[in-house]
Coordinates of C-alpha atoms and ligand atoms in Angstrom, one line a residue:
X1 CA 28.3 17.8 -37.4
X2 CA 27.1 14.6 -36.0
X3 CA 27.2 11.4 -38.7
X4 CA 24.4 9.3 -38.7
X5 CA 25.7 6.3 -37.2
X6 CA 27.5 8.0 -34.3
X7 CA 23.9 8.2 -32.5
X8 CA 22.7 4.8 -33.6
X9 CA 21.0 4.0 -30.4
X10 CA 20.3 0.3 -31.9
X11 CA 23.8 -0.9 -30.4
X12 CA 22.1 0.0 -27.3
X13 CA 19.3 -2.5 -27.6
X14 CA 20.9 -5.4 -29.4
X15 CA 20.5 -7.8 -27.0
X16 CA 20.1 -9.1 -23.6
X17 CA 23.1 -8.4 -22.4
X18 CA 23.8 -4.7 -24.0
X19 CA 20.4 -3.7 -22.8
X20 CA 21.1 -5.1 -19.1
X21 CA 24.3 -2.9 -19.1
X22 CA 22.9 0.3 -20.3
X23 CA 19.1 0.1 -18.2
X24 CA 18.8 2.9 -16.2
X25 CA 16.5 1.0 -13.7
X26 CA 16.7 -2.4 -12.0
X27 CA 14.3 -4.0 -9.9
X28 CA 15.0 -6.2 -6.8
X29 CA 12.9 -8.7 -5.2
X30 CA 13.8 -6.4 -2.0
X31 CA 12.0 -3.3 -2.9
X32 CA 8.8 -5.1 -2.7
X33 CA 6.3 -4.9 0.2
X34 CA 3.4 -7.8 -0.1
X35 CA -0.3 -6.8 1.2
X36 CA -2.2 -9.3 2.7
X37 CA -5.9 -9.1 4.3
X38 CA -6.5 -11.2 7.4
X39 CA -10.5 -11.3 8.7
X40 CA -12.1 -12.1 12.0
X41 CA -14.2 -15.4 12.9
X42 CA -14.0 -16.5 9.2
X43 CA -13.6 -20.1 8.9
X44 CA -11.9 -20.6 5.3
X45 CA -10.2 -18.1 3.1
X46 CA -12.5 -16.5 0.4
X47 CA -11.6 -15.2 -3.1
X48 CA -11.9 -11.3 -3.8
X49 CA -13.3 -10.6 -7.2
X50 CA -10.8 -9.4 -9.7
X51 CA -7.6 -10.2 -7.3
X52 CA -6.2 -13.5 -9.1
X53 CA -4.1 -15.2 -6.3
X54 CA -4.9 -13.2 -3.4
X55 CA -7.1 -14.6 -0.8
X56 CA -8.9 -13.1 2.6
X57 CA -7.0 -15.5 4.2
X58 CA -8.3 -16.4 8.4
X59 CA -6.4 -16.6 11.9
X60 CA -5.4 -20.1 11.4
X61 CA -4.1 -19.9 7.8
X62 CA -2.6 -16.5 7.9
X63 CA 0.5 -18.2 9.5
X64 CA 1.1 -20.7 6.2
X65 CA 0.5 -18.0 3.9
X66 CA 3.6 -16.1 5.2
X67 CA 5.7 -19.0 5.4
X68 CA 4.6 -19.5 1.8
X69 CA 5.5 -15.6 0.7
X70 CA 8.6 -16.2 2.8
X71 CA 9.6 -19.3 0.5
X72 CA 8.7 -17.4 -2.5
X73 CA 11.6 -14.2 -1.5
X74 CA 8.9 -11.9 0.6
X75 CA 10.3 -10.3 3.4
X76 CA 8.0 -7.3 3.8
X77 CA 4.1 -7.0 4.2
X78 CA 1.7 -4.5 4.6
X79 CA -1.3 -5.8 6.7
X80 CA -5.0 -5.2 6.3
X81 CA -7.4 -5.9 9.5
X82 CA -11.0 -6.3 8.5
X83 CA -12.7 -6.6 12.4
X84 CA -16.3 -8.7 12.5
X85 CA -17.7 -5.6 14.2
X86 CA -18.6 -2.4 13.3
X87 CA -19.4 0.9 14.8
X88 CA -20.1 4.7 14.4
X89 CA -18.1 5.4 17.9
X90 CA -16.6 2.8 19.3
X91 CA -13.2 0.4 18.1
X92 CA -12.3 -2.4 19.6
X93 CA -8.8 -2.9 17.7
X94 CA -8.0 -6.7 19.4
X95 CA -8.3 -8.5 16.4
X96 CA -5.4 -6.5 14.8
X97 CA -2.9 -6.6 17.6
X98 CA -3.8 -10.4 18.2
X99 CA -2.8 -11.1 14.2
X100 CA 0.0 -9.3 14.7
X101 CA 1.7 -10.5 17.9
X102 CA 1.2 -14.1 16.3
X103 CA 3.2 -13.1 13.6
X104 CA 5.8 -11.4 15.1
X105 CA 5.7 -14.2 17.5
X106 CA 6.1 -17.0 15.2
X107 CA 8.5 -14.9 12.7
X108 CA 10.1 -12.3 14.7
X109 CA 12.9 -10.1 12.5
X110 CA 12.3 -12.4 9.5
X111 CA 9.4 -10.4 8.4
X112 CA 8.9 -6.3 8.8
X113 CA 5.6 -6.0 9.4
X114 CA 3.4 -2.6 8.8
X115 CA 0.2 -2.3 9.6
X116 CA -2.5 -0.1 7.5
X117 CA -3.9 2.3 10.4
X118 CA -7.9 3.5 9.2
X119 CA -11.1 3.0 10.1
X120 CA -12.8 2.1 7.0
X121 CA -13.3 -1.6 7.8
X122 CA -13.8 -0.2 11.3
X123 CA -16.8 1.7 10.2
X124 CA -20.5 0.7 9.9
X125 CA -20.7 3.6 7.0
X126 CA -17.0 2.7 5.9
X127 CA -16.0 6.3 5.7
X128 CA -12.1 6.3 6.9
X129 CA -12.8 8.5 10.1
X130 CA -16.3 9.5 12.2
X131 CA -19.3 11.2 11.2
X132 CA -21.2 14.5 12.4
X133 CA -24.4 13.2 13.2
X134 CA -25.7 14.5 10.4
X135 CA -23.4 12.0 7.9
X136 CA -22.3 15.3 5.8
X137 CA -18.8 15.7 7.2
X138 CA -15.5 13.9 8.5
X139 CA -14.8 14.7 11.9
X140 CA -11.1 15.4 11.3
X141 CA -9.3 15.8 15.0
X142 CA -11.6 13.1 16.9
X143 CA -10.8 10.8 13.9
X144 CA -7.6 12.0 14.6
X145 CA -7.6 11.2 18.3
X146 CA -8.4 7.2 17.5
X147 CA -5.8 6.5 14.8
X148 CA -3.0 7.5 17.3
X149 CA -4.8 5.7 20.0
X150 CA -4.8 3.2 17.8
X151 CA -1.1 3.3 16.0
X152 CA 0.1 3.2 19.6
X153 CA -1.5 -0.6 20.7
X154 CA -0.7 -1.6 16.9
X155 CA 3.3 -0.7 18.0
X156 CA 2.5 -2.5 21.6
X157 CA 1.6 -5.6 19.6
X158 CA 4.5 -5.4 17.4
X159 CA 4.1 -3.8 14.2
X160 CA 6.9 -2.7 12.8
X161 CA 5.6 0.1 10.8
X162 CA 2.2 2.2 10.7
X163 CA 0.9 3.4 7.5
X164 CA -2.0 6.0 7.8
X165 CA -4.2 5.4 4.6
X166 CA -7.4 7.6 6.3
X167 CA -6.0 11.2 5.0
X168 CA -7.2 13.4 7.8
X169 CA -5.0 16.4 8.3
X170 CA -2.2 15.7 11.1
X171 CA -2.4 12.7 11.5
X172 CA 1.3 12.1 11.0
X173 CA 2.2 14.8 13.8
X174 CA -0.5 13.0 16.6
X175 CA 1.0 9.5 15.9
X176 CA 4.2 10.3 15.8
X177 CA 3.6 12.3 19.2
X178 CA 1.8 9.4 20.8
X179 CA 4.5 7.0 19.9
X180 CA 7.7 8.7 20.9
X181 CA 5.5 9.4 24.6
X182 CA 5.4 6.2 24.6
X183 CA 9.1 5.2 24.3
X184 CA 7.8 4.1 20.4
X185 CA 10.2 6.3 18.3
X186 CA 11.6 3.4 16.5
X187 CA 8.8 2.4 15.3
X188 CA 8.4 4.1 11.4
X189 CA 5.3 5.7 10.1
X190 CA 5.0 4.6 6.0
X191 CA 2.6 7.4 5.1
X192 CA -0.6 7.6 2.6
X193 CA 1.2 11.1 1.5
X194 CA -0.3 11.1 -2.0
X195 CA -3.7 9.2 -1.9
X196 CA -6.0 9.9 -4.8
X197 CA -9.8 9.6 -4.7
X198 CA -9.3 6.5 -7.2
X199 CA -11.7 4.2 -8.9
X200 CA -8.6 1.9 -8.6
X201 CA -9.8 0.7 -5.4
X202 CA -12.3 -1.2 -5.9
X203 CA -11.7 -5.0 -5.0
X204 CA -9.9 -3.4 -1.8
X205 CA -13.3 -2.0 -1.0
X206 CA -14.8 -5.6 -1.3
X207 CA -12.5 -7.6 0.0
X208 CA -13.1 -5.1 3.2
X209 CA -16.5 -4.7 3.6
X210 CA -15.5 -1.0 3.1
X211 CA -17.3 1.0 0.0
X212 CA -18.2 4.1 1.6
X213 CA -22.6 3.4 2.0
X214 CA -24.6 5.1 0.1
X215 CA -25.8 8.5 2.2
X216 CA -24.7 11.9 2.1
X217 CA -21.0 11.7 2.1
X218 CA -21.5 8.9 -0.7
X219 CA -17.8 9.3 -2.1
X220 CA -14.3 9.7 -0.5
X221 CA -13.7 13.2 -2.2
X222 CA -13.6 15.4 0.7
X223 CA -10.9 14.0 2.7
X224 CA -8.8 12.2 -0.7
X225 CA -6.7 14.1 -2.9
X226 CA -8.3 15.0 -6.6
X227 CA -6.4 13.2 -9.3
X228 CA -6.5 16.6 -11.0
X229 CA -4.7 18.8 -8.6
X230 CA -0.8 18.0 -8.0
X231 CA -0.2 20.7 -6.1
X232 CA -2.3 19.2 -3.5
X233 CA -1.0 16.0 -3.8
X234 CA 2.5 17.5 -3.3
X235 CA 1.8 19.8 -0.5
X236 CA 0.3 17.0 1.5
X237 CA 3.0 14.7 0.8
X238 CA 5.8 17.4 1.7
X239 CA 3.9 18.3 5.0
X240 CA 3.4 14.6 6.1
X241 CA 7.3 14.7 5.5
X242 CA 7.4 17.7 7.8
X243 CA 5.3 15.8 10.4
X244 CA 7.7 12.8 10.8
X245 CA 6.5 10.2 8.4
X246 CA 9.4 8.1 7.1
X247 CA 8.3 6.8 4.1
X248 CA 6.0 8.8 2.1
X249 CA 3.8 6.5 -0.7
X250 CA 2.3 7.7 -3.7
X251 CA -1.3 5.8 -4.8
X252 CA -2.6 4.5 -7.0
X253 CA 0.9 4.0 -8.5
X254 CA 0.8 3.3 -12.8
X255 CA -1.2 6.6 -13.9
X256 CA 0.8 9.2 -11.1
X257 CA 4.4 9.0 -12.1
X258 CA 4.2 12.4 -12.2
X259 CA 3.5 12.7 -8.7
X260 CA 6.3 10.1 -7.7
X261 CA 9.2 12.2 -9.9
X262 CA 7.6 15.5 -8.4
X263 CA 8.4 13.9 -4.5
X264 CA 10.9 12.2 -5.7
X265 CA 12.4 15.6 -6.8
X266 CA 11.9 17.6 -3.6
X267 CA 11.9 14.8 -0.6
X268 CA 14.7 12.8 0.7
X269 CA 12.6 10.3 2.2
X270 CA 12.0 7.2 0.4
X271 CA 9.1 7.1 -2.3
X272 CA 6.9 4.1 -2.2
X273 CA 4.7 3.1 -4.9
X274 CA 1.1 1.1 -4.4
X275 CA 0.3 -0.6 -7.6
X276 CA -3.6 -0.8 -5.8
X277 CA -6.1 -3.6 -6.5
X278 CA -8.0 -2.1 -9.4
X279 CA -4.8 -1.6 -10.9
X280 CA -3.6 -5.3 -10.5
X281 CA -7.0 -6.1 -11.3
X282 CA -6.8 -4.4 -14.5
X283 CA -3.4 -5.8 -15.8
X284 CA -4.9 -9.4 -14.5
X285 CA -7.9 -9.0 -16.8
X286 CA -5.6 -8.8 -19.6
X287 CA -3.8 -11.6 -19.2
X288 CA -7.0 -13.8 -18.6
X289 CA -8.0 -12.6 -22.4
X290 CA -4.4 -13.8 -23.6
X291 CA -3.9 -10.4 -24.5
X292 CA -0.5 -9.9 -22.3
X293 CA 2.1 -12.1 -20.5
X294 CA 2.1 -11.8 -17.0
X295 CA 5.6 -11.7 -15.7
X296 CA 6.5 -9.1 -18.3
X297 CA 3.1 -6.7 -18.0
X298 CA 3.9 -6.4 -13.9
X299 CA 7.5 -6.3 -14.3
X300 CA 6.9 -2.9 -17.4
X301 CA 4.4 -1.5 -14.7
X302 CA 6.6 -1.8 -12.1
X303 CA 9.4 -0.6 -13.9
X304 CA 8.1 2.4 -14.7
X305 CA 7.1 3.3 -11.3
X306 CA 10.8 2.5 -10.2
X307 CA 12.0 4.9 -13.4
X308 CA 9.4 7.5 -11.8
X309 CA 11.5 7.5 -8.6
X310 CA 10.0 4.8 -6.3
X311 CA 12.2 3.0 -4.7
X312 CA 9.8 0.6 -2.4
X313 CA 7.2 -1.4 -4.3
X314 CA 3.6 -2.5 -3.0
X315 CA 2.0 -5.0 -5.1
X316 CA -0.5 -7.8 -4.9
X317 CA 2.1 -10.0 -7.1
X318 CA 5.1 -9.4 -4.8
X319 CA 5.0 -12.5 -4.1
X320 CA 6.4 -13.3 -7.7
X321 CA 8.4 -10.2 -8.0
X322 CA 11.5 -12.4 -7.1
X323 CA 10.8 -15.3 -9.5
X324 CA 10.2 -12.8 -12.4
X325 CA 13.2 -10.6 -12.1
X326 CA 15.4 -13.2 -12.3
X327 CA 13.7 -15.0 -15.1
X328 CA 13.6 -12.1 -17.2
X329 CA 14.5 -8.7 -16.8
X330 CA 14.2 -6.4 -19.9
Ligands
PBG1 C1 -8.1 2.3 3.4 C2 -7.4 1.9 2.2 C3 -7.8 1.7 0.9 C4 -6.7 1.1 0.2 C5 -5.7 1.0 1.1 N1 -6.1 1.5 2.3 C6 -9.1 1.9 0.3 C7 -9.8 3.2 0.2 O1 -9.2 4.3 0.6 O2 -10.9 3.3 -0.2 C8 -6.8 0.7 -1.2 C9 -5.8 -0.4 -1.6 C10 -6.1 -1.1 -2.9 O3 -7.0 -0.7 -3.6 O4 -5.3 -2.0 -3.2 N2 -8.4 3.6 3.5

């Protein structure tokens, strides 16, 4: 028989140092991947609603921004285009490849640089791929057609990585194809494995121009994953796996730890989690009513998403992610 204070867990949490020796998870500022959003013939930088800290910075400021993230620990970032023109047919994907060949340019192997590969701030509708003519459906394998086009003069200008976010069926397969043509193959593909239709996205969708206009394909249902079916989520994932994607992400990232144990469980491939805007919007709210501290409310979110099974972070506050470790763990 077991006495009762053989199994006092309390020992266990007694203080700092007994609960830093017996944590099952510990975060490092180098899991973290910072997102940024750089937009064409803007003058100065402009807020986004709900995304504390996080500009829509320009071509001349984008460069003191890095060197700012750099300072602050940030060695990997995930890059958002948003092009001044729009179109239903044709992309013109210069702005992109210019941003990124200054940055590679100016920082070379100091920084790993992915690029988010989609259409959606591409689009005059904002929909992640084209339309049939009648604006009812995605046209999957012409969509499919541009975003390797596409991936392949983002990994002539330099990227490091490409992540797919636009969720049209083999994608993965016609990038990775394109690239290694190409003499490409180093160059990894982080994909948008598990992407939930999510009403987590919504200062993303403003800070790109791209909430999906009104019409008849008003939503993003028929092309993202259903936050109630996992199977899908993990059949997509596992096939994107398949198809040569290096990294597989799950997203949003707090609400699915399900999903990331369930890849985390059957793939080998590293997991990555995207705590999305809404979501950083929402723990930001809180500490603006004093209801929560800061460091401690990303570091529990992100926590949990590394005790799911992530082991690469994507957040909006990477940028403190080093500061706040050290400062206080658990
Ligand atoms: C583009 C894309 C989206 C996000 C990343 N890539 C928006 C969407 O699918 O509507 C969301 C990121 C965030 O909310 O932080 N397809």
């Amino acid at each position: 028989m077991v006495e009762k204070y053989d199994i006092n867990q309390r020992r266990l949490r007694s203080g700092i140092h007994m609960r830093e020796l017996a944590a099952t998870v510990r975060l490092s500022h180098r899991m973290f991947i910072q997102p940024f959003f750089v937009e064409e013939h803007m003058t100065t930088p402009r807020e986004v609603e709900g995304l504390s800290g996080i500009l829509v910075h320009t071509e001349s400021t984008i460069v003191s921004v890095i060197e700012s993230y750099m300072k602050g620990g940030v060695t990997k970032f995930l890059f958002f285009p948003i092009p001044a023109t729009r179109s239903t047919t044709e992309f013109n994907f210069s702005f992109a490849t210019k941003i990124i060949s200054l940055l590679k340019h100016t920082f070379g192997e100091a920084i790993w640089l992915a690029t988010d590969l989609c259409l959606c701030s591409y689009t005059t509708h904002g929909h992640c791929g084209l339309l049939s003519t009648d604006g009812a459906r995605l046209l999957n394998d012409k969509t499919v057609t541009i975003l390797a086009r596409y991936a392949l003069e983002l990994a002539q200008a330099g990227t490091d990585c490409i992540a797919p976010s636009d969720m049209m069926d083999g994608r993965i397969h016609a990038i990775r194809q394109l690239l290694n043509r190409n003499d490409f193959d180093y160059i990894a593909i982080m994909s948008y494995g598990a992407k939930f239709s999510s009403q987590f996205y919504g200062p993303f969708r403003d800070a790109c121009h791209s909430a999906p206009a009104p019409q008849q394909l008003n939503d993003r249902k028929t092309y993202q994953i259903s936050s109630a079916n996992l199977n899908d989520a993990l059949t997509t994932a596992v096939r994107d796996a398949n198809e040569g994607a290096d990294i597989i992400m799950v997203k949003p990232a707090a609400h699915y730890g399900d999903v990331i144990a369930a890849l985390r469980a059957r793939l080998l491939q590293p997991i990555a989690a995207y705590h999305v805007s809404g979501e950083y919007a929402a723990l930001e709210l809180l500490v603006k009513n004093g209801l929560a501290t800061r460091a401690a409310l990303h570091l529990e979110t992100w926590t949990a998403m590394a005790r799911a099974g992530a082991g690469i972070i994507i957040s909006y506050a990477a940028c403190h992610a080093k500061e706040w470790i050290e400062k206080e763990f658990i």
